[in-house]
């Protein structure tokens, strides 16, 4: 269902629920438990979310949806799952480490909402990406209407959500939905190297920078004041002081000889 491997400062969580990593209560609970583990591990700086199936994640479990729509209390059962997904994706967004989604195949519905909760996304050029819910008389209710609009603007959100349009990874990159696009055969290695490069940076700086970026979208927060407060904490952080000292020594100007 989900395998977890720690590689240096990177936790790699691989979705493995054949055939399409459909989201159900068990997979949501497993992902939630992984977030608990990461939150308590000071040695983790980045969560790399990926899949070993052809799809990244194709959204909610169709068998579950079928059974829910066939029973009188089904809508409430389905709503509870969507609510849990919304809670989980909120946790991913707020996680004090960098989160990176590797989209090698289809990321549809709840699967795309999962990827949208991550800080960074890289997709295969051939990946299929979309929020098709409106075509079924539904809407992307696990954060899709909010995060896609925030990320790409209302025009793009209208296009993809109201039009129930599926796009490929190349178009997703052009629209700003993913930050990088790679050929599928190169995606895994390229993303692994990206994860290692980012995770090698100071964890405290990554976490504080992520939090300050998030402040920009919250009218109740003063992002400029938070930048100063975070900078003050970092100026006193041992790793910051060590890295800055090393940088300054490495780039010191040679002293002029006095006559």
Coordinates of C-alpha atoms in Angstrom, one line a residue:
X1 CA 0.0 0.0 0.0
X2 CA 2.8 2.4 1.0
X3 CA 6.5 1.8 1.4
X4 CA 8.8 4.2 3.3
X5 CA 12.5 4.4 2.9
X6 CA 14.9 7.0 4.4
X7 CA 17.8 8.0 2.3
X8 CA 20.0 10.5 4.1
X9 CA 17.8 13.4 5.0
X10 CA 15.1 12.4 2.5
X11 CA 12.1 10.2 3.4
X12 CA 10.8 8.5 0.2
X13 CA 7.1 7.4 0.5
X14 CA 6.1 5.2 -2.4
X15 CA 2.4 4.7 -3.1
X16 CA 1.9 1.0 -4.0
X17 CA -1.8 0.1 -4.1
X18 CA -2.5 -1.5 -7.5
X19 CA -3.7 -0.7 -9.9
X20 CA -3.9 3.1 -9.6
X21 CA -3.2 3.9 -5.9
X22 CA -6.8 4.7 -5.3
X23 CA -7.4 6.6 -2.0
X24 CA -9.4 4.9 0.7
X25 CA -9.5 5.1 4.5
X26 CA -6.6 2.7 4.9
X27 CA -4.2 4.5 2.6
X28 CA -5.2 7.9 4.0
X29 CA -4.5 6.6 7.5
X30 CA -1.1 5.2 6.4
X31 CA -0.1 8.5 4.9
X32 CA -1.1 10.2 8.1
X33 CA 1.1 7.9 10.1
X34 CA 4.0 8.6 7.9
X35 CA 3.5 12.4 8.5
X36 CA 3.7 11.7 12.3
X37 CA 7.0 9.8 11.8
X38 CA 8.5 12.7 9.7
X39 CA 7.3 15.4 12.1
X40 CA 9.2 13.7 15.0
X41 CA 12.4 13.0 13.1
X42 CA 14.8 15.9 13.2
X43 CA 17.0 14.1 10.6
X44 CA 14.4 14.5 7.8
X45 CA 14.4 17.6 5.7
X46 CA 12.3 16.5 2.7
X47 CA 9.4 14.1 1.9
X48 CA 9.6 12.7 -1.6
X49 CA 6.2 11.3 -2.6
X50 CA 6.1 8.9 -5.6
X51 CA 4.5 5.8 -7.0
X52 CA 5.6 2.4 -8.2
X53 CA 2.4 2.0 -10.3
X54 CA 1.7 3.4 -13.8
X55 CA -0.5 6.0 -12.1
X56 CA 0.7 8.5 -9.5
X57 CA -2.8 8.4 -7.9
X58 CA -6.1 8.3 -9.7
X59 CA -8.2 9.7 -6.8
X60 CA -10.8 8.1 -4.6
X61 CA -11.4 4.4 -4.7
X62 CA -14.1 3.6 -7.4
X63 CA -15.4 0.5 -5.6
X64 CA -15.9 2.6 -2.5
X65 CA -17.7 5.3 -4.5
X66 CA -19.9 2.6 -6.1
X67 CA -20.9 1.1 -2.7
X68 CA -21.5 4.5 -1.2
X69 CA -23.8 5.6 -4.0
X70 CA -25.7 2.4 -3.7
X71 CA -26.6 2.9 0.0
X72 CA -28.8 5.4 1.7
X73 CA -26.0 6.6 4.0
X74 CA -23.4 6.4 1.3
X75 CA -23.0 10.2 0.7
X76 CA -22.2 10.8 4.3
X77 CA -19.6 8.0 4.2
X78 CA -18.0 9.5 1.1
X79 CA -18.1 12.9 2.7
X80 CA -16.2 11.6 5.7
X81 CA -13.5 10.3 3.4
X82 CA -13.2 13.6 1.5
X83 CA -13.0 15.4 4.9
X84 CA -10.2 13.1 6.0
X85 CA -8.4 13.7 2.7
X86 CA -8.8 17.4 3.1
X87 CA -7.3 17.1 6.6
X88 CA -4.4 15.0 5.4
X89 CA -3.5 17.3 2.6
X90 CA -3.6 20.2 5.0
X91 CA -1.1 18.4 7.2
X92 CA 1.2 17.8 4.1
X93 CA 1.0 21.5 3.3
X94 CA 1.9 22.5 6.8
X95 CA 4.6 19.9 7.3
X96 CA 7.8 21.5 8.6
X97 CA 9.9 19.9 5.8
X98 CA 9.9 20.4 2.1
X99 CA 7.5 18.1 0.2
X100 CA 8.1 17.0 -3.3
X101 CA 5.6 15.0 -5.6
X102 CA 7.0 12.9 -8.4
X103 CA 4.2 12.5 -10.9
X104 CA 5.1 9.7 -13.3
X105 CA 1.6 8.8 -14.5
X106 CA -2.0 9.9 -14.0
X107 CA -2.7 12.3 -11.2
X108 CA -6.4 12.8 -11.3
X109 CA -9.0 14.0 -8.9
X110 CA -7.9 13.3 -5.3
X111 CA -4.5 12.2 -6.7
X112 CA -3.9 15.7 -8.1
X113 CA -5.2 17.3 -4.9
X114 CA -2.6 15.2 -3.1
X115 CA 0.2 16.5 -5.3
X116 CA -1.1 20.1 -5.0
X117 CA -0.6 19.9 -1.3
X118 CA 3.1 19.4 -1.8
X119 CA 5.5 22.3 -2.0
X120 CA 7.1 21.1 -5.3
X121 CA 6.0 19.0 -8.2
X122 CA 7.9 17.4 -11.1
X123 CA 6.0 15.5 -13.8
X124 CA 6.7 13.2 -16.7
X125 CA 5.9 14.9 -20.0
X126 CA 3.4 12.1 -20.7
X127 CA 1.6 12.3 -17.3
X128 CA -2.1 12.9 -17.3
X129 CA -3.2 15.6 -14.9
X130 CA -6.6 16.9 -14.1
X131 CA -9.6 17.4 -11.9
X132 CA -12.5 15.7 -13.7
X133 CA -15.0 15.8 -10.9
X134 CA -17.4 18.3 -12.4
X135 CA -18.1 16.0 -15.3
X136 CA -19.5 13.5 -12.8
X137 CA -21.6 16.2 -11.1
X138 CA -19.1 16.6 -8.2
X139 CA -16.3 19.0 -7.4
X140 CA -12.7 18.6 -6.2
X141 CA -13.6 18.9 -2.5
X142 CA -10.3 17.8 -0.9
X143 CA -8.7 21.2 -1.5
X144 CA -8.5 21.2 -5.3
X145 CA -10.6 24.4 -5.9
X146 CA -8.5 26.3 -3.3
X147 CA -5.0 25.1 -4.0
X148 CA -5.2 25.2 -7.8
X149 CA -6.6 28.7 -7.8
X150 CA -4.0 29.9 -5.3
X151 CA -1.2 28.3 -7.4
X152 CA -2.2 29.1 -11.0
X153 CA -4.8 31.8 -10.7
X154 CA -8.5 31.8 -11.2
X155 CA -8.4 31.6 -15.0
X156 CA -6.4 28.3 -15.0
X157 CA -8.6 26.9 -12.2
X158 CA -11.7 27.7 -14.2
X159 CA -10.3 26.1 -17.3
X160 CA -9.3 22.8 -15.6
X161 CA -12.1 22.5 -13.0
X162 CA -15.1 23.9 -14.9
X163 CA -13.9 22.3 -18.1
X164 CA -13.0 19.0 -16.5
X165 CA -9.9 19.1 -18.7
X166 CA -7.0 16.6 -18.5
X167 CA -3.6 17.9 -19.6
X168 CA -0.2 16.4 -19.9
X169 CA 2.9 17.2 -17.9
X170 CA 4.3 19.6 -20.5
X171 CA 1.1 21.7 -20.5
X172 CA 1.0 21.5 -16.6
X173 CA 4.5 23.0 -16.5
X174 CA 3.5 25.8 -18.9
X175 CA 0.5 26.7 -16.7
X176 CA 2.7 26.6 -13.5
X177 CA 0.9 23.6 -12.0
X178 CA 4.2 21.7 -11.8
X179 CA 7.6 23.3 -11.6
X180 CA 9.6 20.9 -13.7
X181 CA 8.8 18.4 -16.5
X182 CA 11.1 15.5 -17.5
X183 CA 10.9 12.6 -20.0
X184 CA 9.4 9.6 -18.1
X185 CA 12.5 7.5 -18.5
X186 CA 14.6 10.1 -16.7
X187 CA 12.0 11.2 -14.1
X188 CA 12.9 9.0 -11.2
X189 CA 16.7 9.6 -11.3
X190 CA 16.2 13.4 -11.9
X191 CA 13.8 13.7 -9.1
X192 CA 16.0 11.7 -6.7
X193 CA 18.9 14.1 -7.4
X194 CA 16.7 17.1 -6.9
X195 CA 15.4 15.7 -3.6
X196 CA 19.0 15.1 -2.4
X197 CA 20.1 18.6 -3.4
X198 CA 17.3 20.4 -1.5
X199 CA 17.6 18.1 1.5
X200 CA 21.3 18.9 1.9
X201 CA 20.3 22.5 2.7
X202 CA 19.9 23.5 6.4
X203 CA 16.6 22.2 7.7
X204 CA 15.8 25.2 9.8
X205 CA 16.2 27.6 6.9
X206 CA 14.0 25.4 4.7
X207 CA 11.3 25.2 7.3
X208 CA 11.3 28.9 8.1
X209 CA 11.4 29.9 4.4
X210 CA 8.5 27.6 3.7
X211 CA 6.5 29.1 6.6
X212 CA 7.2 32.7 5.4
X213 CA 6.2 31.9 1.9
X214 CA 2.9 30.5 3.3
X215 CA 2.3 33.8 5.1
X216 CA 2.0 35.6 1.8
X217 CA -1.4 34.0 1.1
X218 CA -2.8 34.6 4.6
X219 CA -4.2 38.1 5.1
X220 CA -4.1 37.6 8.8
X221 CA -0.3 37.3 8.9
X222 CA 2.4 39.9 8.4
X223 CA 4.9 38.2 6.2
X224 CA 7.5 40.9 6.4
X225 CA 7.5 40.8 10.2
X226 CA 7.7 37.0 10.1
X227 CA 10.7 37.3 7.8
X228 CA 12.5 39.4 10.3
X229 CA 11.6 37.2 13.2
X230 CA 12.8 34.1 11.3
X231 CA 16.0 35.8 10.3
X232 CA 16.7 36.6 13.9
X233 CA 16.3 33.0 14.9
X234 CA 18.5 31.8 12.0
X235 CA 21.3 34.3 12.8
X236 CA 21.7 32.5 16.1
X237 CA 21.3 29.0 14.7
X238 CA 24.6 27.0 15.0
X239 CA 24.3 25.5 11.5
X240 CA 23.7 29.0 10.0
X241 CA 26.7 30.5 11.8
X242 CA 28.9 27.6 10.7
X243 CA 27.9 27.8 7.1
X244 CA 28.1 31.6 6.9
X245 CA 31.5 31.6 8.6
X246 CA 32.7 29.0 6.1
X247 CA 31.3 31.0 3.2
X248 CA 32.9 34.2 4.3
X249 CA 36.3 32.6 4.9
X250 CA 36.2 30.9 1.5
X251 CA 35.4 34.2 -0.2
X252 CA 37.5 36.5 1.9
X253 CA 39.5 39.2 0.0
X254 CA 43.2 38.9 0.4
X255 CA 44.6 41.5 2.8
X256 CA 46.7 44.2 1.3
X257 CA 50.4 44.2 2.3
X258 CA 51.4 47.3 4.1
X259 CA 54.7 49.0 3.2

